Short mmCIF file of C-alpha atoms in Angstrom, two decimals:
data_model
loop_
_atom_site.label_atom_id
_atom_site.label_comp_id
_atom_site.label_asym_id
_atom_site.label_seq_id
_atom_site.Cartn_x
_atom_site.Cartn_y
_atom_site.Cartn_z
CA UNK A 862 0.07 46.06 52.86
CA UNK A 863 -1.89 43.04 53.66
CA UNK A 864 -4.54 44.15 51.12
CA UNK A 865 -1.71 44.47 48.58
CA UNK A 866 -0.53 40.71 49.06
CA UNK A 867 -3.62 39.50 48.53
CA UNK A 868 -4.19 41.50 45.65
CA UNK A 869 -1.02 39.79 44.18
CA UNK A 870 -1.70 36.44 45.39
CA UNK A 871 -5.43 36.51 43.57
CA UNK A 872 -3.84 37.92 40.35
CA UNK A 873 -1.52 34.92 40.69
CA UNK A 874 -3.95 32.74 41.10
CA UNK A 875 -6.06 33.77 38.25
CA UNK A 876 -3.02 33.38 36.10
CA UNK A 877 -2.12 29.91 36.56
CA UNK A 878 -5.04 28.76 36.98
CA UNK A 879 -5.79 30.38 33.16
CA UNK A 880 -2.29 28.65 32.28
CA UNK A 881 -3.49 25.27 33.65
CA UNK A 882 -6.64 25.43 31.61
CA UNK A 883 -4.99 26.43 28.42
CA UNK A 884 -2.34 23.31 28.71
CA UNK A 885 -5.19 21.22 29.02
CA UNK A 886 -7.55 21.82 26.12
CA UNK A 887 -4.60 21.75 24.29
CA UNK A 888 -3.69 18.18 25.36
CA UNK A 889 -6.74 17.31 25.09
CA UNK A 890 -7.00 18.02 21.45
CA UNK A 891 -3.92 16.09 20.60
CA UNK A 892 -5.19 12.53 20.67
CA UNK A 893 -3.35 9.08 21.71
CA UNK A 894 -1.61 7.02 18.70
CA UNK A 895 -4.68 5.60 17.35
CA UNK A 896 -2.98 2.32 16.94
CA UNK A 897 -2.19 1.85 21.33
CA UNK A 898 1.60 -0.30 20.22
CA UNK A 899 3.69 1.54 22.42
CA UNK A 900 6.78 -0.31 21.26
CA UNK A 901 8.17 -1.98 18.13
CA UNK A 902 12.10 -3.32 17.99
CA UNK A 903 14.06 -0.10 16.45
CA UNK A 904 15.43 -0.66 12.66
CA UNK A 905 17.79 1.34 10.85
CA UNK A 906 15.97 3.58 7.75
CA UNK A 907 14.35 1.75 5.56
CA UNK A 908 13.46 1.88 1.81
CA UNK A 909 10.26 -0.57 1.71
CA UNK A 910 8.39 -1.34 4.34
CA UNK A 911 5.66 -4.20 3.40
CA UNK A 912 2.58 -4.15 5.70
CA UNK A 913 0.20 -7.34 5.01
CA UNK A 914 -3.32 -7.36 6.60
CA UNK A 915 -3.44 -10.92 8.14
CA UNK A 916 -5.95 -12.49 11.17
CA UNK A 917 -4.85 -14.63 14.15
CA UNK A 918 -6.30 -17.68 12.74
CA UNK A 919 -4.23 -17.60 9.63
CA UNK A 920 -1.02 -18.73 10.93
CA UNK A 921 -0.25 -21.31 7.67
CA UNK A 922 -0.79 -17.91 5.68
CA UNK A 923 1.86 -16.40 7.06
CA UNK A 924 4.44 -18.95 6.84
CA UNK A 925 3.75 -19.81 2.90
CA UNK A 926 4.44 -16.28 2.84
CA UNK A 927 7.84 -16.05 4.80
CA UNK A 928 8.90 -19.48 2.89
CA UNK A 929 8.14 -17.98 -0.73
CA UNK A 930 8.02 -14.21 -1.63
CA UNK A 931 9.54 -12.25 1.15
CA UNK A 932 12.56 -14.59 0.90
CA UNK A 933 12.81 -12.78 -2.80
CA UNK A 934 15.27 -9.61 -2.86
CA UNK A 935 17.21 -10.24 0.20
CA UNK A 936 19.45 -9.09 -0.89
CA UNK A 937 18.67 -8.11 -4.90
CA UNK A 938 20.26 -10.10 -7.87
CA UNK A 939 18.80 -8.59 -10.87
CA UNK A 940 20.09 -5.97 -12.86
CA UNK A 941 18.79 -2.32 -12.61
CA UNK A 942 15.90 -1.40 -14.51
CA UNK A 943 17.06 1.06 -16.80
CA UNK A 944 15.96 4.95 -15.51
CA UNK A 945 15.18 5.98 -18.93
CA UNK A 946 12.42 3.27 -18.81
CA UNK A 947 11.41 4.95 -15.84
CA UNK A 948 8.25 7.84 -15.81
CA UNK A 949 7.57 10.82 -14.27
CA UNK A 950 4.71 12.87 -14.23
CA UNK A 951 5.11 16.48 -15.43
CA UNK A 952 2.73 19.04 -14.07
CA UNK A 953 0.38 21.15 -16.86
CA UNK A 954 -0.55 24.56 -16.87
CA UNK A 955 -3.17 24.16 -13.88
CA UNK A 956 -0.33 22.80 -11.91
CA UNK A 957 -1.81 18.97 -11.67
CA UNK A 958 -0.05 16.09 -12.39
CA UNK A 959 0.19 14.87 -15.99
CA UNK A 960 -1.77 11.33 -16.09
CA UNK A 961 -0.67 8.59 -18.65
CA UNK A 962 -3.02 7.59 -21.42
CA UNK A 963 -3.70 3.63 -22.73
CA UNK A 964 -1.24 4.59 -25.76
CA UNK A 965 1.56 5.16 -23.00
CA UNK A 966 0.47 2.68 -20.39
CA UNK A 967 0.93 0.02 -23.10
CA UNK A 968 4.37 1.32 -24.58
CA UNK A 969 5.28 0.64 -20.46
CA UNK A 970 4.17 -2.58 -20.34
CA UNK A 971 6.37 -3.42 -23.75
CA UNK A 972 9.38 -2.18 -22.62
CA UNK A 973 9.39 -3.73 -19.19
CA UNK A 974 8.51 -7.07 -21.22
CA UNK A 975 11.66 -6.70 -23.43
CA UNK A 976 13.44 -5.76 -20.75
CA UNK A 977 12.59 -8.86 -18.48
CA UNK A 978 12.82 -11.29 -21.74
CA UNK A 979 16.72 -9.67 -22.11
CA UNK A 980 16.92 -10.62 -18.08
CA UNK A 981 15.49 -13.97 -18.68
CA UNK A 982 17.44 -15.13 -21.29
CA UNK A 983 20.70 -13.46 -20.48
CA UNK A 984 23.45 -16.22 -19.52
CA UNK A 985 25.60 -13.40 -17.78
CA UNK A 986 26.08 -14.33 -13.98
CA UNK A 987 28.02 -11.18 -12.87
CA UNK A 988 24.76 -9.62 -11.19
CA UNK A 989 26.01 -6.95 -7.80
CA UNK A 990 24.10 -8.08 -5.34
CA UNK A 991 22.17 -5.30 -3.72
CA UNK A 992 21.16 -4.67 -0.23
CA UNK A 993 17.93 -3.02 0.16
CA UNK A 994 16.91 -2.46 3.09
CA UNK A 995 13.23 -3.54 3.50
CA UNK A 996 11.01 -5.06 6.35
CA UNK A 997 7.58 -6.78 6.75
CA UNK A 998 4.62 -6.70 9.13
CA UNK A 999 1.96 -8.94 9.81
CA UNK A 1000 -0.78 -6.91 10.99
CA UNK A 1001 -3.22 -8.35 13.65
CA UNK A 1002 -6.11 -7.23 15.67
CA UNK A 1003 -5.56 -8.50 19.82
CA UNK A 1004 -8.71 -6.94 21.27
CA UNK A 1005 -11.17 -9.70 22.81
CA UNK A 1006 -8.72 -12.32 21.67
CA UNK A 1007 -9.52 -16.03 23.17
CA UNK A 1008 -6.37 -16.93 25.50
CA UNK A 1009 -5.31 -19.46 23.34
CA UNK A 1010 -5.30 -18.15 19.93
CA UNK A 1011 -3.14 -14.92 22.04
CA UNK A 1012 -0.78 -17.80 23.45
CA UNK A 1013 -0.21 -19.03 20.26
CA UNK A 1014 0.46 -15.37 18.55
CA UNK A 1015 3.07 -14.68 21.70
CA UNK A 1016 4.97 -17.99 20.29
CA UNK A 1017 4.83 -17.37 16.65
CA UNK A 1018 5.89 -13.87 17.65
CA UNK A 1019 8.33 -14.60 20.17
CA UNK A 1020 10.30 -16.91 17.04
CA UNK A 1021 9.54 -14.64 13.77
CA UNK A 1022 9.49 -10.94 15.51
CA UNK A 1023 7.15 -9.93 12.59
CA UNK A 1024 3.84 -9.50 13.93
CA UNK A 1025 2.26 -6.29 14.48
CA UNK A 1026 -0.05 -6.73 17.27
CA UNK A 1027 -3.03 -4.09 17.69
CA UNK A 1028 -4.26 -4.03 21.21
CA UNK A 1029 -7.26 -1.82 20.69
CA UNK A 1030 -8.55 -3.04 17.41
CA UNK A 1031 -10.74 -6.65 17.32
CA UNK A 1032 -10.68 -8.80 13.90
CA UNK A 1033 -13.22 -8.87 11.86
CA UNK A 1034 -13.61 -8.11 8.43
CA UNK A 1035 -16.10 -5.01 8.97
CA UNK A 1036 -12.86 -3.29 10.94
CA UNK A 1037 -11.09 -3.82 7.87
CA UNK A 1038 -10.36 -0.26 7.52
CA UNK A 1039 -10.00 0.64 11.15
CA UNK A 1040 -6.84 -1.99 10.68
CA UNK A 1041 -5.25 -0.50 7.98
CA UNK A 1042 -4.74 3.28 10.08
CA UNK A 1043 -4.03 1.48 13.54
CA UNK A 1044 -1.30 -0.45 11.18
CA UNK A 1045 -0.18 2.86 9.20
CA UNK A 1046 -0.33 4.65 12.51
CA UNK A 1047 2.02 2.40 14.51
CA UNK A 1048 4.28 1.84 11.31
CA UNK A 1049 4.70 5.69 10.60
CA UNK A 1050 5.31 6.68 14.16
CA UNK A 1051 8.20 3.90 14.90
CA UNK A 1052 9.88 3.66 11.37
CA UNK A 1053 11.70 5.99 9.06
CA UNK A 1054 10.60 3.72 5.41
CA UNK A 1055 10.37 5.76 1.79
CA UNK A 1056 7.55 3.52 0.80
CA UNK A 1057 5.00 1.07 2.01
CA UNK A 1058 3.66 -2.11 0.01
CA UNK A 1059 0.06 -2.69 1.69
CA UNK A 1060 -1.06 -6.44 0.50
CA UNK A 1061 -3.24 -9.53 2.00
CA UNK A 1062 -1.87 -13.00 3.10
CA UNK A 1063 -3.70 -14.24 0.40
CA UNK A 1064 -1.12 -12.22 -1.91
CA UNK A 1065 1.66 -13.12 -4.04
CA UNK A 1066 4.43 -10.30 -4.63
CA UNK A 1067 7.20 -10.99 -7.47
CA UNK A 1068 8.99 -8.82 -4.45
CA UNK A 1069 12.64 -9.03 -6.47
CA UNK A 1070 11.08 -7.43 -9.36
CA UNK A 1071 8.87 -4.35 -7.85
CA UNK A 1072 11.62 -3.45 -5.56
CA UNK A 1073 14.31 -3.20 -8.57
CA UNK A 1074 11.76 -0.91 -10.33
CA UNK A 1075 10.79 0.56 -7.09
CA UNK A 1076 14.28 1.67 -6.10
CA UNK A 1077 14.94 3.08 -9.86
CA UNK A 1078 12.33 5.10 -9.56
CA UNK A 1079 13.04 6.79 -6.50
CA UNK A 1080 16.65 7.14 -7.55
CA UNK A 1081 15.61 9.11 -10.65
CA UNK A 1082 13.38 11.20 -8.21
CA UNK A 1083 15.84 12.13 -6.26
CA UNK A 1084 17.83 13.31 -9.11
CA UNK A 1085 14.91 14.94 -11.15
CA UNK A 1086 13.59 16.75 -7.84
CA UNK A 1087 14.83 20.10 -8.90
CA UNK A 1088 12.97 19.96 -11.97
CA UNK A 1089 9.70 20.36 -9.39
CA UNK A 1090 10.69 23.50 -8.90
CA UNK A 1091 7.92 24.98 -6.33
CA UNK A 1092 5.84 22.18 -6.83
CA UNK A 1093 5.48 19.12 -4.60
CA UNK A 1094 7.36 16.02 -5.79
CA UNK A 1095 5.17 13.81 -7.10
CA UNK A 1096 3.81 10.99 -4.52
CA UNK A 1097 3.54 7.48 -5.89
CA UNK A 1098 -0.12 5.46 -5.23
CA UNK A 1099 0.92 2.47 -7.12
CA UNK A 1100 -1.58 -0.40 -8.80
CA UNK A 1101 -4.34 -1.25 -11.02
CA UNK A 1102 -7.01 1.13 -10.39
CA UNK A 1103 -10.93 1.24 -10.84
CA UNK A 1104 -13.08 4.20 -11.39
CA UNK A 1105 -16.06 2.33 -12.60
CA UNK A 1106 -17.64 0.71 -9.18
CA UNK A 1107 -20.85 1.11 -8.30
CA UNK A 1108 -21.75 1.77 -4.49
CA UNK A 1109 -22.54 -1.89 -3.12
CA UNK A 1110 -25.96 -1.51 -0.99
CA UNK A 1111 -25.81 -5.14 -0.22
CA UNK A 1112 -24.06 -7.66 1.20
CA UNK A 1113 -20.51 -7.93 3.39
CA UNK A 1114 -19.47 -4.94 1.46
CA UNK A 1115 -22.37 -2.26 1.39
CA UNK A 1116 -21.60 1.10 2.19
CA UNK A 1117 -24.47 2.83 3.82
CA UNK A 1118 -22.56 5.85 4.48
CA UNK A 1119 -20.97 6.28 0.90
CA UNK A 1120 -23.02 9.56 -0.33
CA UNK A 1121 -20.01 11.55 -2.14
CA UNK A 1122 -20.40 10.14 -5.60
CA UNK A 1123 -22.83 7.70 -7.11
CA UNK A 1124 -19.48 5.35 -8.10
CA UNK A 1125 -16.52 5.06 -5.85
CA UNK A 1126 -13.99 7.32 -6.18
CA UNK A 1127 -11.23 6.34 -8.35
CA UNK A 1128 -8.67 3.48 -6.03
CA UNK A 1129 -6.34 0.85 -6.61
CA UNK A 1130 -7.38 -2.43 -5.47
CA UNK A 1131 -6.81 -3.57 -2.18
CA UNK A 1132 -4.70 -7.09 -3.62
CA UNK A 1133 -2.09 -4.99 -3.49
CA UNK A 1134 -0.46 -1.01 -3.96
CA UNK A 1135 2.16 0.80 -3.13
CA UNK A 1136 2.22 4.31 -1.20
CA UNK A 1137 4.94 6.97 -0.70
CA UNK A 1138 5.62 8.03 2.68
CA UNK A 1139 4.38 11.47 2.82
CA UNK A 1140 0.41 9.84 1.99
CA UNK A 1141 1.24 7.48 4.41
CA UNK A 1142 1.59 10.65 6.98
CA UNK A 1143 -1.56 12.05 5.74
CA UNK A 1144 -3.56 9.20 6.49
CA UNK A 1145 -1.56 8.50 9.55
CA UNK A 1146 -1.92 11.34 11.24
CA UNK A 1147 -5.13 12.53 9.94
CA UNK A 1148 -6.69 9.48 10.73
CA UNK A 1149 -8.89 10.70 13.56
CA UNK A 1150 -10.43 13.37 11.09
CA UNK A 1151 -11.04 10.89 8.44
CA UNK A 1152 -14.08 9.09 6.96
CA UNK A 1153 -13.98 5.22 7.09
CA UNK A 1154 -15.57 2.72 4.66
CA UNK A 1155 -16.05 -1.25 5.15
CA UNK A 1156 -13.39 -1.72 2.30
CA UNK A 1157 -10.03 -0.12 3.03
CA UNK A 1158 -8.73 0.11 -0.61
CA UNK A 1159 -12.09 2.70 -1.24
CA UNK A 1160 -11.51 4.27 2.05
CA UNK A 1161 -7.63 4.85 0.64
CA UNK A 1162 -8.65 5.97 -3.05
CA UNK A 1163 -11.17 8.78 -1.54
CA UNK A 1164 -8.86 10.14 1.57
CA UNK A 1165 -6.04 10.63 -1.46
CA UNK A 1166 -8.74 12.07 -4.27
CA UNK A 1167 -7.77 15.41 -3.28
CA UNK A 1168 -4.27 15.94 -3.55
CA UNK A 1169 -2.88 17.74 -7.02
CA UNK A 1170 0.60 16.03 -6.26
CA UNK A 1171 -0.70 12.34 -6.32
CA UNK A 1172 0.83 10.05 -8.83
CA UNK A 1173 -1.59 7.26 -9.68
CA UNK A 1174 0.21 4.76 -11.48
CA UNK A 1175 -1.85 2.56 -13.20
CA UNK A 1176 -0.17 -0.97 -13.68
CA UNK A 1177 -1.68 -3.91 -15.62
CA UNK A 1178 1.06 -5.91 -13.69
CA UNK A 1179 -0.76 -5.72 -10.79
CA UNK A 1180 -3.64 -9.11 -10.53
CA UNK A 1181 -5.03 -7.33 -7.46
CA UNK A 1182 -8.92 -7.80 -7.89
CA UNK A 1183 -11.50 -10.41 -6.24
CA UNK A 1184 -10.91 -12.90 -8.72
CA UNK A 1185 -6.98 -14.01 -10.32
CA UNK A 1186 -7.31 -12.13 -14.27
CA UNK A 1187 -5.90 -14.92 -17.04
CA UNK A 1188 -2.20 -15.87 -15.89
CA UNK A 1189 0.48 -13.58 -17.54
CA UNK A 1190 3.97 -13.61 -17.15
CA UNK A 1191 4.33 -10.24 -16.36
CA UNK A 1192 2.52 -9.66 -13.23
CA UNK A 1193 3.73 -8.61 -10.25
CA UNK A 1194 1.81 -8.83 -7.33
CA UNK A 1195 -0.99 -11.82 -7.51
CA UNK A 1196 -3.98 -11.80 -5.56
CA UNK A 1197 -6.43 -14.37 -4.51
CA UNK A 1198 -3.48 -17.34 -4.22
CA UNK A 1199 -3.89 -19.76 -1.40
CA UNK A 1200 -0.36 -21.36 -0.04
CA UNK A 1201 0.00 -24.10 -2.42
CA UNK A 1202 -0.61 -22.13 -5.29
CA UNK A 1203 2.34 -19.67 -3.47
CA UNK A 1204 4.55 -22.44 -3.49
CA UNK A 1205 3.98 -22.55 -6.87
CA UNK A 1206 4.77 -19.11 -8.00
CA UNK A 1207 7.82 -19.26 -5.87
CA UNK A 1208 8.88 -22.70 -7.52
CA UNK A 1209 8.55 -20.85 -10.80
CA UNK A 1210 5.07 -22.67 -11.77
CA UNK A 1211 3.18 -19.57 -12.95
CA UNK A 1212 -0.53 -20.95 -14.20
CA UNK A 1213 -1.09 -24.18 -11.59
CA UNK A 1214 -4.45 -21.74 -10.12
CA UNK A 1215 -6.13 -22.25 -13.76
CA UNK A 1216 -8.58 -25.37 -14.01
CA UNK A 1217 -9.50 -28.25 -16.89
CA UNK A 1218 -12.22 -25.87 -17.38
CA UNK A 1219 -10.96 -22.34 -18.25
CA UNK A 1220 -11.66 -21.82 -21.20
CA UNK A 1221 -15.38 -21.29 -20.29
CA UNK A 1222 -14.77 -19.38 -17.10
CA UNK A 1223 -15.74 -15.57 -17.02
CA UNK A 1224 -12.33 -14.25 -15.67
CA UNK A 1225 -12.14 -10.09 -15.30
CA UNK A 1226 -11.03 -8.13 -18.40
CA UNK A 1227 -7.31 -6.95 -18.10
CA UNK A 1228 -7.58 -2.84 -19.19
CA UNK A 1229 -5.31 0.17 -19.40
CA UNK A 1230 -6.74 3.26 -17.28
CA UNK A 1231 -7.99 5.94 -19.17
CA UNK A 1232 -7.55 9.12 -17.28
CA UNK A 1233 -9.29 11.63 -19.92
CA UNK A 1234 -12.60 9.31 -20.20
CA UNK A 1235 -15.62 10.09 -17.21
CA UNK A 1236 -15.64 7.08 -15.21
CA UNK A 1237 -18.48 5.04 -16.97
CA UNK A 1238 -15.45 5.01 -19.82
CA UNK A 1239 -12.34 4.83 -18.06
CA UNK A 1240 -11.59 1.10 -18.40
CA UNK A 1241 -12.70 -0.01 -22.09
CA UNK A 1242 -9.07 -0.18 -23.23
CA UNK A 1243 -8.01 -3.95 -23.17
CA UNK A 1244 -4.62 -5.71 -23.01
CA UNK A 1245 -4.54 -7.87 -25.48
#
């Protein structure tokens, strides 16, 4: 009998101890939130979320930006953009999405300016005011901080409640990237949002107009959905793209670990784009799998170059490069604006960033994206 209890009490043993190991490789293989922000204040579901890629010295930033654009669209008083102005990719016979050519790109771009010259010049002042439910985050990096810059985050938080603090990432330009997952990770794991607006806080966003065109577009998504079929709904990485980049080997921005491709893979510039939620859960939560680069909008255009189901909108609306393109009423989101020329924009003083001598400056060319051209090709078609 004794020989029979211990017989059972070693098999018992062996067991749980087996049980015990097993439960801990497999928590070990499920890693922290990258980000380490263990709480944000709850929200109900949002439709936008706008994440903008700040630094703790840039407090002045911030506060053009709360005093102009992210005032716009709370709550919306434009008219809605018309859903048969509205595109959606089809998918062809190798089940990838249909891409738009110049020819349609331009068409767009005409109809949205007829439509916002109608808008404009329309005396009607019945408008329903719509409440869209949208919210913004400053993103910041904490790690090594000096006291006092960290005492005076703590106050600007503890009056605006729109900073999103990252404890294990420190500042710096060449963690550019690793700021842009901490922030998606934090944002995607606290908040139900459809879409997600990733700028800097040296952007300008026309945020009344994408988010009227933004919410049509979903809204005929949600309708058209069936149409899928058994293909994935089409997911929306929204900009002005560039396949056409060499791989820099100098400088701030060279890439010594960029060996894929000798250009960049095709991405919309970091100024400013828009993401759907379910590539915001890729990146998210595949973020300790994934390859970084020293500029997050490359890093973003190669994680997504995969995916059959990704709708790359091209959008000559979007002034999202290193330098401001010549001033046009029609864009969107403006990059490269410091917080007088913000004022500006929001004062409706489009062109104040052009100087006594532009005529001879060497501004970027403004182009349609041609999908059907190799990249050396894809951006030779010019709005004019």
């Amino acid at each position: 009998m004794n020989n029979l209890i211990t017989l059972f009490t070693a098999m018992f043993a062996f067991f749980f101890g087996s049980f015990l190991t097993t439960l801990l490789i497999s928590v070990d293989k499920c890693p922290a939130r990258k980000s380490g922000v263990s709480k944000l204040e709850p929200h109900p579901e949002l439709f936008l979320m706008i994440l903008i890629l700040s630094a703790p010295q840039y407090e002045e930033k911030r506060r053009a930006l709360r005093d102009t654009w992210l005032r716009l669209g709370q709550p919306l008083r434009l008219p809605y953009y018309p859903e048969d102005f509205i595109y959606l990719p089809t998918y062809n016979k190798r089940n990838h999405l249909e891409r738009e050519g110049p020819a349609e790109q331009a068409n767009r771009l005409r109809i949205y300016m007829d439509w916002l010259d109608s808008v404009q010049n329309s005396k009607s002042s019945e408008v329903a005011k719509r409440n869209i439910k949208i919210k913004h985050f400053f993103a910041i990096g904490t790690l090594g901080i000096h006291p006092n810059l960290r005492a005076n985050l703590d106050k600007e938080q503890g009056h605006f409640q729109d900073l999103l603090l990252l404890p294990r990432l420190v500042d710096a330009y060449a963690n550019l990237t690793e700021k842009l997952l901490h922030s998606m990770d934090a944002l995607i794991h606290h908040y139900d949002f459809s879409y997600l607006l990733k700028v800097d806080d040296d952007t300008y966003v026309k945020l009344d107009y994408l988010l009227n065109e933004l919410v049509s577009y979903d809204r005929k998504l949600i309708r058209k959905s069936q149409d899928y079929s058994i293909d994935p709904l089409p997911a929306l990485y929204w900009g002005y793209f560039n396949g056409r980049a060499n791989i820099k080997t100098k400088g701030q921005w060279s890439e010594t670990n960029y060996f894929l491709t000798q250009r960049y893979i095709t991405y919309a510039l970091g100024g400013g784009y828009v993401l759907g939620r379910k590539l915001c859960e890729f990146v998210a939560n595949n973020s300790h799998h994934l390859s970084t680069y020293v500029s997050e909008d490359i890093s973003m255009g190669t994680w997504l170059a995969a995916f059959r189901h990704v709708y790359r909108r091209h959008d000559p609306r979007f002034d999202t490069g290193y330098m401001p393109r010549k001033c046009r009423s029609q864009h969107l989101v403006l990059h490269k604006r410091n917080e007088t020329l913000m004022r500006d924009l929001y004062n409706g003083k489009l062109c104040t960033f052009e100087t006594e001598n532009e005529k001879y400056l060497q501004r970027p060319a403004e182009y349609y994206y041609d999908w059907r051209k190799p990249a050396d090709k894809c951006c030779d078609s010019l709005v004019v």
